[in-house]
Amino acid sequence: SIGECRSLEILWLDYNRSLRYVPQEIGELERLREFRANHCSLEDLPPRLVRCSNLEVIEATHNQIKHIYIDFEKLSNLLSVELKNNRLVGLPASFYSLSKLTKLDLSDNRLKSIPSGIEEMTELTSLAINNNELTILPKGVSLLKNLTYLSAYANELTTFPSVGSLVGLQSLYIGSNELTSFPDGVENLVNLVSFEIQANDFKEFPAFVYRLPKLEQVWLDDYLNTKKGFIPLQKPTLHFR
């Protein structure tokens, strides 16, 4: 069985379309650092994965996972979790104990909320929660000061937490929501390179974008161009869809 591979450090199971469950013997792989099972048919993450205390990477994208029953407090060495394109409707409370996590991708799921506690993930540099059913984000997002990438487009957000303290942010994607005003503090994002804001309910062009020194791309709606009649500068490049 797979449990006999005691020296195994990397396990890739990608593109096994008929794979619905991972053998419980995976818990015997004490040296396992990476677990990847993308594009399978998994219905959950193997509960005994918690025995793999050296685990640093979990990738289980493009599966059928709806709930997670893992106690993440026992996986304190995780650096990257990618669960995009599943059927997730919620997250376990222990999820936010992952204080070493640098990358979290929960995009393309069915999440309606992100519970408070995300501010405990202080090492996060990349957070992708786009294409869910989120109506609000916790204020704790404002405290993730190591973020360089934040994607929350294609949700149902009407407000957005302040981003003024996220000065390292390089990419911010908040398009295809129901926002009527820009997040507080956007004008402080001096390292911002790419800013996606299309398909919201903004009433006027964000003039502050011309004052952001590193900005190269702003994604806007067609109606802003025809309605306001402004002429885009060479930098940043303004993209109209």
PDB file of C-alpha atoms in Angstrom:
ATOM      1  CA  SER A   1       0.000   0.000   0.000  1.00  0.00           C
ATOM      2  CA  ILE A   2       1.003   3.632  -0.263  1.00  0.00           C
ATOM      3  CA  GLY A   3       1.734   3.646   3.462  1.00  0.00           C
ATOM      4  CA  GLU A   4       4.799   1.502   2.812  1.00  0.00           C
ATOM      5  CA  CYS A   5       6.494   4.374   0.944  1.00  0.00           C
ATOM      6  CA  ARG A   6       7.799   5.801   4.208  1.00  0.00           C
ATOM      7  CA  SER A   7      10.455   7.976   2.536  1.00  0.00           C
ATOM      8  CA  LEU A   8       7.994   9.656   0.158  1.00  0.00           C
ATOM      9  CA  GLU A   9       8.176  13.447   0.291  1.00  0.00           C
ATOM     10  CA  ILE A  10       6.142  14.477  -2.778  1.00  0.00           C
ATOM     11  CA  LEU A  11       2.879  12.842  -3.862  1.00  0.00           C
ATOM     12  CA  TRP A  12       1.244  13.910  -7.143  1.00  0.00           C
ATOM     13  CA  LEU A  13      -2.077  12.370  -8.120  1.00  0.00           C
ATOM     14  CA  ASP A  14      -3.131  14.915 -10.754  1.00  0.00           C
ATOM     15  CA  TYR A  15      -5.626  14.090 -13.520  1.00  0.00           C
ATOM     16  CA  ASN A  16      -6.895  10.834 -12.047  1.00  0.00           C
ATOM     17  CA  ARG A  17     -10.466  11.630 -13.011  1.00  0.00           C
ATOM     18  CA  SER A  18     -11.985   8.626 -11.260  1.00  0.00           C
ATOM     19  CA  LEU A  19     -10.170   9.253  -7.970  1.00  0.00           C
ATOM     20  CA  ARG A  20     -12.782  10.101  -5.309  1.00  0.00           C
ATOM     21  CA  TYR A  21     -10.928   9.146  -2.144  1.00  0.00           C
ATOM     22  CA  VAL A  22      -7.287   8.927  -1.080  1.00  0.00           C
ATOM     23  CA  PRO A  23      -6.305   5.829   0.938  1.00  0.00           C
ATOM     24  CA  GLN A  24      -6.145   6.453   4.691  1.00  0.00           C
ATOM     25  CA  GLU A  25      -2.637   4.974   4.664  1.00  0.00           C
ATOM     26  CA  ILE A  26      -1.459   8.381   3.479  1.00  0.00           C
ATOM     27  CA  GLY A  27      -1.268   9.232   7.171  1.00  0.00           C
ATOM     28  CA  GLU A  28       1.743   6.938   7.457  1.00  0.00           C
ATOM     29  CA  LEU A  29       3.857   9.141   5.182  1.00  0.00           C
ATOM     30  CA  GLU A  30       5.593  11.094   7.915  1.00  0.00           C
ATOM     31  CA  ARG A  31       8.071  12.732   5.538  1.00  0.00           C
ATOM     32  CA  LEU A  32       5.458  13.976   3.085  1.00  0.00           C
ATOM     33  CA  ARG A  33       5.959  17.671   2.200  1.00  0.00           C
ATOM     34  CA  GLU A  34       3.732  18.080  -0.864  1.00  0.00           C
ATOM     35  CA  PHE A  35       0.291  16.633  -1.583  1.00  0.00           C
ATOM     36  CA  ARG A  36      -1.123  17.420  -5.020  1.00  0.00           C
ATOM     37  CA  ALA A  37      -4.353  15.973  -6.384  1.00  0.00           C
ATOM     38  CA  ASN A  38      -5.569  18.440  -9.009  1.00  0.00           C
ATOM     39  CA  HIS A  39      -8.228  17.634 -11.597  1.00  0.00           C
ATOM     40  CA  CYS A  40      -9.505  14.521  -9.864  1.00  0.00           C
ATOM     41  CA  SER A  41     -12.942  13.799  -8.370  1.00  0.00           C
ATOM     42  CA  LEU A  42     -12.110  14.093  -4.680  1.00  0.00           C
ATOM     43  CA  GLU A  43     -15.066  14.689  -2.395  1.00  0.00           C
ATOM     44  CA  ASP A  44     -12.946  15.626   0.604  1.00  0.00           C
ATOM     45  CA  LEU A  45      -9.366  15.892   1.774  1.00  0.00           C
ATOM     46  CA  PRO A  46      -8.135  12.692   3.448  1.00  0.00           C
ATOM     47  CA  PRO A  47      -8.654  13.160   7.214  1.00  0.00           C
ATOM     48  CA  ARG A  48      -5.451  11.312   8.071  1.00  0.00           C
ATOM     49  CA  LEU A  49      -3.471  13.891   6.150  1.00  0.00           C
ATOM     50  CA  VAL A  50      -3.147  15.603   9.544  1.00  0.00           C
ATOM     51  CA  ARG A  51      -0.609  12.966  10.521  1.00  0.00           C
ATOM     52  CA  CYS A  52       1.748  14.351   7.889  1.00  0.00           C
ATOM     53  CA  SER A  53       3.072  17.061  10.187  1.00  0.00           C
ATOM     54  CA  ASN A  54       5.854  18.074   7.763  1.00  0.00           C
ATOM     55  CA  LEU A  55       3.376  18.931   5.026  1.00  0.00           C
ATOM     56  CA  GLU A  56       4.084  22.289   3.341  1.00  0.00           C
ATOM     57  CA  VAL A  57       1.867  22.197   0.254  1.00  0.00           C
ATOM     58  CA  ILE A  58      -1.715  21.081  -0.352  1.00  0.00           C
ATOM     59  CA  GLU A  59      -3.101  21.355  -3.864  1.00  0.00           C
ATOM     60  CA  ALA A  60      -6.518  19.881  -4.604  1.00  0.00           C
ATOM     61  CA  THR A  61      -7.938  22.133  -7.301  1.00  0.00           C
ATOM     62  CA  HIS A  62     -10.688  21.164  -9.759  1.00  0.00           C
ATOM     63  CA  ASN A  63     -12.329  18.544  -7.574  1.00  0.00           C
ATOM     64  CA  GLN A  64     -15.717  18.166  -5.896  1.00  0.00           C
ATOM     65  CA  ILE A  65     -14.828  19.082  -2.317  1.00  0.00           C
ATOM     66  CA  LYS A  66     -17.744  20.664  -0.463  1.00  0.00           C
ATOM     67  CA  HIS A  67     -16.644  20.420   3.167  1.00  0.00           C
ATOM     68  CA  ILE A  68     -13.273  20.113   4.902  1.00  0.00           C
ATOM     69  CA  TYR A  69     -13.016  18.024   8.048  1.00  0.00           C
ATOM     70  CA  ILE A  70      -9.280  18.382   8.655  1.00  0.00           C
ATOM     71  CA  ASP A  71      -7.895  19.862  11.880  1.00  0.00           C
ATOM     72  CA  PHE A  72      -5.402  22.317  10.399  1.00  0.00           C
ATOM     73  CA  GLU A  73      -3.860  23.017  13.798  1.00  0.00           C
ATOM     74  CA  LYS A  74      -1.940  19.771  13.282  1.00  0.00           C
ATOM     75  CA  LEU A  75      -0.512  21.010   9.963  1.00  0.00           C
ATOM     76  CA  SER A  76       1.298  24.056  11.273  1.00  0.00           C
ATOM     77  CA  ASN A  77       4.070  23.868   8.644  1.00  0.00           C
ATOM     78  CA  LEU A  78       1.788  24.511   5.670  1.00  0.00           C
ATOM     79  CA  LEU A  79       3.032  27.256   3.356  1.00  0.00           C
ATOM     80  CA  SER A  80       0.601  26.947   0.445  1.00  0.00           C
ATOM     81  CA  VAL A  81      -3.024  25.784   0.133  1.00  0.00           C
ATOM     82  CA  GLU A  82      -4.779  25.776  -3.242  1.00  0.00           C
ATOM     83  CA  LEU A  83      -8.397  24.594  -3.322  1.00  0.00           C
ATOM     84  CA  LYS A  84      -9.774  26.555  -6.237  1.00  0.00           C
ATOM     85  CA  ASN A  85     -12.553  25.226  -8.421  1.00  0.00           C
ATOM     86  CA  ASN A  86     -14.291  23.003  -5.917  1.00  0.00           C
ATOM     87  CA  ARG A  87     -17.697  23.227  -4.233  1.00  0.00           C
ATOM     88  CA  LEU A  88     -16.630  24.651  -0.886  1.00  0.00           C
ATOM     89  CA  VAL A  89     -19.392  26.306   1.130  1.00  0.00           C
ATOM     90  CA  GLY A  90     -17.418  26.913   4.318  1.00  0.00           C
ATOM     91  CA  LEU A  91     -14.083  26.653   6.098  1.00  0.00           C
ATOM     92  CA  PRO A  92     -13.214  24.976   9.415  1.00  0.00           C
ATOM     93  CA  ALA A  93     -12.347  27.265  12.317  1.00  0.00           C
ATOM     94  CA  SER A  94      -8.921  25.648  12.573  1.00  0.00           C
ATOM     95  CA  PHE A  95      -8.074  26.951   9.120  1.00  0.00           C
ATOM     96  CA  TYR A  96      -6.807  30.232  10.511  1.00  0.00           C
ATOM     97  CA  SER A  97      -4.232  28.538  12.717  1.00  0.00           C
ATOM     98  CA  LEU A  98      -1.980  28.323   9.647  1.00  0.00           C
ATOM     99  CA  SER A  99       0.266  31.180  10.698  1.00  0.00           C
ATOM    100  CA  LYS A 100       3.069  30.231   8.267  1.00  0.00           C
ATOM    101  CA  LEU A 101       0.835  30.167   5.185  1.00  0.00           C
ATOM    102  CA  THR A 102       2.036  32.430   2.359  1.00  0.00           C
ATOM    103  CA  LYS A 103      -0.369  31.437  -0.431  1.00  0.00           C
ATOM    104  CA  LEU A 104      -4.107  30.744  -0.193  1.00  0.00           C
ATOM    105  CA  ASP A 105      -6.314  30.153  -3.227  1.00  0.00           C
ATOM    106  CA  LEU A 106     -10.027  29.547  -2.574  1.00  0.00           C
ATOM    107  CA  SER A 107     -11.276  30.947  -5.862  1.00  0.00           C
ATOM    108  CA  ASP A 108     -14.115  29.450  -7.882  1.00  0.00           C
ATOM    109  CA  ASN A 109     -16.041  27.932  -4.994  1.00  0.00           C
ATOM    110  CA  ARG A 110     -19.382  28.637  -3.308  1.00  0.00           C
ATOM    111  CA  LEU A 111     -18.225  30.529  -0.248  1.00  0.00           C
ATOM    112  CA  LYS A 112     -20.710  33.052   1.102  1.00  0.00           C
ATOM    113  CA  SER A 113     -18.452  34.389   3.849  1.00  0.00           C
ATOM    114  CA  ILE A 114     -14.883  34.418   5.093  1.00  0.00           C
ATOM    115  CA  PRO A 115     -15.003  34.001   8.882  1.00  0.00           C
ATOM    116  CA  SER A 116     -13.092  36.419  11.081  1.00  0.00           C
ATOM    117  CA  GLY A 117      -9.658  35.175  12.005  1.00  0.00           C
ATOM    118  CA  ILE A 118      -7.933  35.578   8.659  1.00  0.00           C
ATOM    119  CA  GLU A 119      -5.778  38.284  10.249  1.00  0.00           C
ATOM    120  CA  GLU A 120      -3.931  35.457  12.030  1.00  0.00           C
ATOM    121  CA  MET A 121      -2.435  34.458   8.670  1.00  0.00           C
ATOM    122  CA  THR A 122       0.162  37.176   8.969  1.00  0.00           C
ATOM    123  CA  GLU A 123       2.596  35.684   6.425  1.00  0.00           C
ATOM    124  CA  LEU A 124       0.134  35.637   3.521  1.00  0.00           C
ATOM    125  CA  THR A 125       1.519  37.208   0.360  1.00  0.00           C
ATOM    126  CA  SER A 126      -1.133  35.899  -2.052  1.00  0.00           C
ATOM    127  CA  LEU A 127      -4.885  35.649  -1.378  1.00  0.00           C
ATOM    128  CA  ALA A 128      -7.345  34.612  -4.097  1.00  0.00           C
ATOM    129  CA  ILE A 129     -11.055  34.490  -3.179  1.00  0.00           C
ATOM    130  CA  ASN A 130     -12.527  35.489  -6.516  1.00  0.00           C
ATOM    131  CA  ASN A 131     -15.549  33.838  -8.126  1.00  0.00           C
ATOM    132  CA  ASN A 132     -17.415  32.990  -4.951  1.00  0.00           C
ATOM    133  CA  GLU A 133     -20.663  34.301  -3.458  1.00  0.00           C
ATOM    134  CA  LEU A 134     -19.136  36.650  -0.904  1.00  0.00           C
ATOM    135  CA  THR A 135     -21.195  39.645   0.211  1.00  0.00           C
ATOM    136  CA  ILE A 136     -18.737  40.954   2.798  1.00  0.00           C
ATOM    137  CA  LEU A 137     -15.091  40.509   3.770  1.00  0.00           C
ATOM    138  CA  PRO A 138     -13.808  40.572   7.348  1.00  0.00           C
ATOM    139  CA  LYS A 139     -11.922  43.687   8.430  1.00  0.00           C
ATOM    140  CA  GLY A 140      -8.992  41.407   9.206  1.00  0.00           C
ATOM    141  CA  VAL A 141      -8.044  41.510   5.513  1.00  0.00           C
ATOM    142  CA  SER A 142      -6.787  45.035   6.206  1.00  0.00           C
ATOM    143  CA  LEU A 143      -4.167  43.602   8.578  1.00  0.00           C
ATOM    144  CA  LEU A 144      -2.497  41.255   6.093  1.00  0.00           C
ATOM    145  CA  LYS A 145       0.434  43.602   5.579  1.00  0.00           C
ATOM    146  CA  ASN A 146       2.577  41.123   3.610  1.00  0.00           C
ATOM    147  CA  LEU A 147       0.056  40.791   0.776  1.00  0.00           C
ATOM    148  CA  THR A 148       1.350  41.483  -2.721  1.00  0.00           C
ATOM    149  CA  TYR A 149      -1.603  39.871  -4.547  1.00  0.00           C
ATOM    150  CA  LEU A 150      -5.291  40.177  -3.604  1.00  0.00           C
ATOM    151  CA  SER A 151      -8.035  38.934  -5.903  1.00  0.00           C
ATOM    152  CA  ALA A 152     -11.698  39.252  -4.894  1.00  0.00           C
ATOM    153  CA  TYR A 153     -13.395  39.882  -8.231  1.00  0.00           C
ATOM    154  CA  ALA A 154     -16.675  38.264  -9.291  1.00  0.00           C
ATOM    155  CA  ASN A 155     -18.394  38.193  -5.910  1.00  0.00           C
ATOM    156  CA  GLU A 156     -21.334  40.162  -4.509  1.00  0.00           C
ATOM    157  CA  LEU A 157     -19.408  42.671  -2.427  1.00  0.00           C
ATOM    158  CA  THR A 158     -21.018  46.046  -1.719  1.00  0.00           C
ATOM    159  CA  THR A 159     -18.177  47.297   0.489  1.00  0.00           C
ATOM    160  CA  PHE A 160     -14.485  46.522   0.742  1.00  0.00           C
ATOM    161  CA  PRO A 161     -12.125  46.690   3.733  1.00  0.00           C
ATOM    162  CA  SER A 162      -9.528  49.437   3.902  1.00  0.00           C
ATOM    163  CA  VAL A 163      -6.361  48.621   1.989  1.00  0.00           C
ATOM    164  CA  GLY A 164      -4.324  51.609   3.128  1.00  0.00           C
ATOM    165  CA  SER A 165      -1.928  49.532   5.234  1.00  0.00           C
ATOM    166  CA  LEU A 166      -1.295  46.981   2.456  1.00  0.00           C
ATOM    167  CA  VAL A 167       1.514  49.075   1.006  1.00  0.00           C
ATOM    168  CA  GLY A 168       3.271  46.079  -0.550  1.00  0.00           C
ATOM    169  CA  LEU A 169       0.253  45.231  -2.711  1.00  0.00           C
ATOM    170  CA  GLN A 170       1.143  44.910  -6.392  1.00  0.00           C
ATOM    171  CA  SER A 171      -2.085  43.441  -7.792  1.00  0.00           C
ATOM    172  CA  LEU A 172      -5.610  44.264  -6.635  1.00  0.00           C
ATOM    173  CA  TYR A 173      -8.626  42.781  -8.422  1.00  0.00           C
ATOM    174  CA  ILE A 174     -12.067  43.868  -7.205  1.00  0.00           C
ATOM    175  CA  GLY A 175     -14.059  43.969 -10.452  1.00  0.00           C
ATOM    176  CA  SER A 176     -17.456  42.358 -11.080  1.00  0.00           C
ATOM    177  CA  ASN A 177     -18.882  43.159  -7.653  1.00  0.00           C
ATOM    178  CA  GLU A 178     -21.498  45.674  -6.492  1.00  0.00           C
ATOM    179  CA  LEU A 179     -19.158  48.344  -5.158  1.00  0.00           C
ATOM    180  CA  THR A 180     -20.208  52.002  -5.327  1.00  0.00           C
ATOM    181  CA  SER A 181     -17.041  53.437  -3.792  1.00  0.00           C
ATOM    182  CA  PHE A 182     -13.370  52.558  -3.880  1.00  0.00           C
ATOM    183  CA  PRO A 183     -11.711  50.940  -0.850  1.00  0.00           C
ATOM    184  CA  ASP A 184     -10.282  53.405   1.638  1.00  0.00           C
ATOM    185  CA  GLY A 185      -6.560  53.860   1.289  1.00  0.00           C
ATOM    186  CA  VAL A 186      -6.123  52.829  -2.361  1.00  0.00           C
ATOM    187  CA  GLU A 187      -4.234  56.065  -2.955  1.00  0.00           C
ATOM    188  CA  ASN A 188      -1.558  54.775  -0.521  1.00  0.00           C
ATOM    189  CA  LEU A 189      -0.709  51.709  -2.608  1.00  0.00           C
ATOM    190  CA  VAL A 190       2.554  53.034  -3.998  1.00  0.00           C
ATOM    191  CA  ASN A 191       3.651  49.591  -5.253  1.00  0.00           C
ATOM    192  CA  LEU A 192       0.425  48.799  -7.098  1.00  0.00           C
ATOM    193  CA  VAL A 193       1.060  47.625 -10.676  1.00  0.00           C
ATOM    194  CA  SER A 194      -2.295  46.149 -11.744  1.00  0.00           C
ATOM    195  CA  PHE A 195      -5.738  47.369 -10.636  1.00  0.00           C
ATOM    196  CA  GLU A 196      -8.950  45.684 -11.889  1.00  0.00           C
ATOM    197  CA  ILE A 197     -12.192  47.542 -11.089  1.00  0.00           C
ATOM    198  CA  GLN A 198     -14.528  46.879 -14.006  1.00  0.00           C
ATOM    199  CA  ALA A 199     -18.198  45.918 -13.726  1.00  0.00           C
ATOM    200  CA  ASN A 200     -19.030  47.693 -10.458  1.00  0.00           C
ATOM    201  CA  ASP A 201     -21.297  50.666  -9.720  1.00  0.00           C
ATOM    202  CA  PHE A 202     -18.653  53.393  -9.554  1.00  0.00           C
ATOM    203  CA  LYS A 203     -19.995  56.768 -10.638  1.00  0.00           C
ATOM    204  CA  GLU A 204     -16.807  58.487 -11.729  1.00  0.00           C
ATOM    205  CA  PHE A 205     -13.302  57.808 -12.914  1.00  0.00           C
ATOM    206  CA  PRO A 206     -10.763  57.239 -10.104  1.00  0.00           C
ATOM    207  CA  ALA A 207      -8.426  60.165 -10.718  1.00  0.00           C
ATOM    208  CA  PHE A 208      -6.025  58.958  -8.017  1.00  0.00           C
ATOM    209  CA  VAL A 209      -4.734  56.228 -10.337  1.00  0.00           C
ATOM    210  CA  TYR A 210      -2.566  58.808 -12.071  1.00  0.00           C
ATOM    211  CA  ARG A 211      -0.773  59.488  -8.795  1.00  0.00           C
ATOM    212  CA  LEU A 212       0.265  55.869  -8.175  1.00  0.00           C
ATOM    213  CA  PRO A 213       3.907  55.744  -9.327  1.00  0.00           C
ATOM    214  CA  LYS A 214       4.176  52.070 -10.361  1.00  0.00           C
ATOM    215  CA  LEU A 215       0.700  51.513 -11.788  1.00  0.00           C
ATOM    216  CA  GLU A 216       0.770  50.023 -15.300  1.00  0.00           C
ATOM    217  CA  GLN A 217      -2.706  48.614 -15.870  1.00  0.00           C
ATOM    218  CA  VAL A 218      -6.221  49.659 -14.874  1.00  0.00           C
ATOM    219  CA  TRP A 219      -9.125  47.541 -16.048  1.00  0.00           C
ATOM    220  CA  LEU A 220     -12.258  49.629 -16.570  1.00  0.00           C
ATOM    221  CA  ASP A 221     -15.680  49.469 -18.212  1.00  0.00           C
ATOM    222  CA  ASP A 222     -16.461  50.821 -21.650  1.00  0.00           C
ATOM    223  CA  TYR A 223     -19.093  53.165 -20.275  1.00  0.00           C
ATOM    224  CA  LEU A 224     -16.518  55.120 -18.283  1.00  0.00           C
ATOM    225  CA  ASN A 225     -14.714  56.054 -21.456  1.00  0.00           C
ATOM    226  CA  THR A 226     -17.776  57.074 -23.478  1.00  0.00           C
ATOM    227  CA  LYS A 227     -19.605  58.704 -20.578  1.00  0.00           C
ATOM    228  CA  LYS A 228     -16.747  60.717 -19.138  1.00  0.00           C
ATOM    229  CA  GLY A 229     -14.861  61.258 -22.370  1.00  0.00           C
ATOM    230  CA  PHE A 230     -11.418  61.290 -20.783  1.00  0.00           C
ATOM    231  CA  ILE A 231      -8.243  60.549 -22.719  1.00  0.00           C
ATOM    232  CA  PRO A 232      -6.084  57.846 -21.108  1.00  0.00           C
ATOM    233  CA  LEU A 233      -2.435  58.608 -20.479  1.00  0.00           C
ATOM    234  CA  GLN A 234       0.309  56.324 -21.733  1.00  0.00           C
ATOM    235  CA  LYS A 235       0.992  55.206 -18.177  1.00  0.00           C
ATOM    236  CA  PRO A 236      -0.940  53.581 -16.722  1.00  0.00           C
ATOM    237  CA  THR A 237      -2.415  51.685 -19.646  1.00  0.00           C
ATOM    238  CA  LEU A 238      -6.183  51.840 -19.376  1.00  0.00           C
ATOM    239  CA  HIS A 239      -8.000  48.769 -20.649  1.00  0.00           C
ATOM    240  CA  PHE A 240     -11.669  49.029 -21.604  1.00  0.00           C
ATOM    241  CA  ARG A 241     -13.906  46.016 -21.995  1.00  0.00           C
TER     242      ARG A 241
END
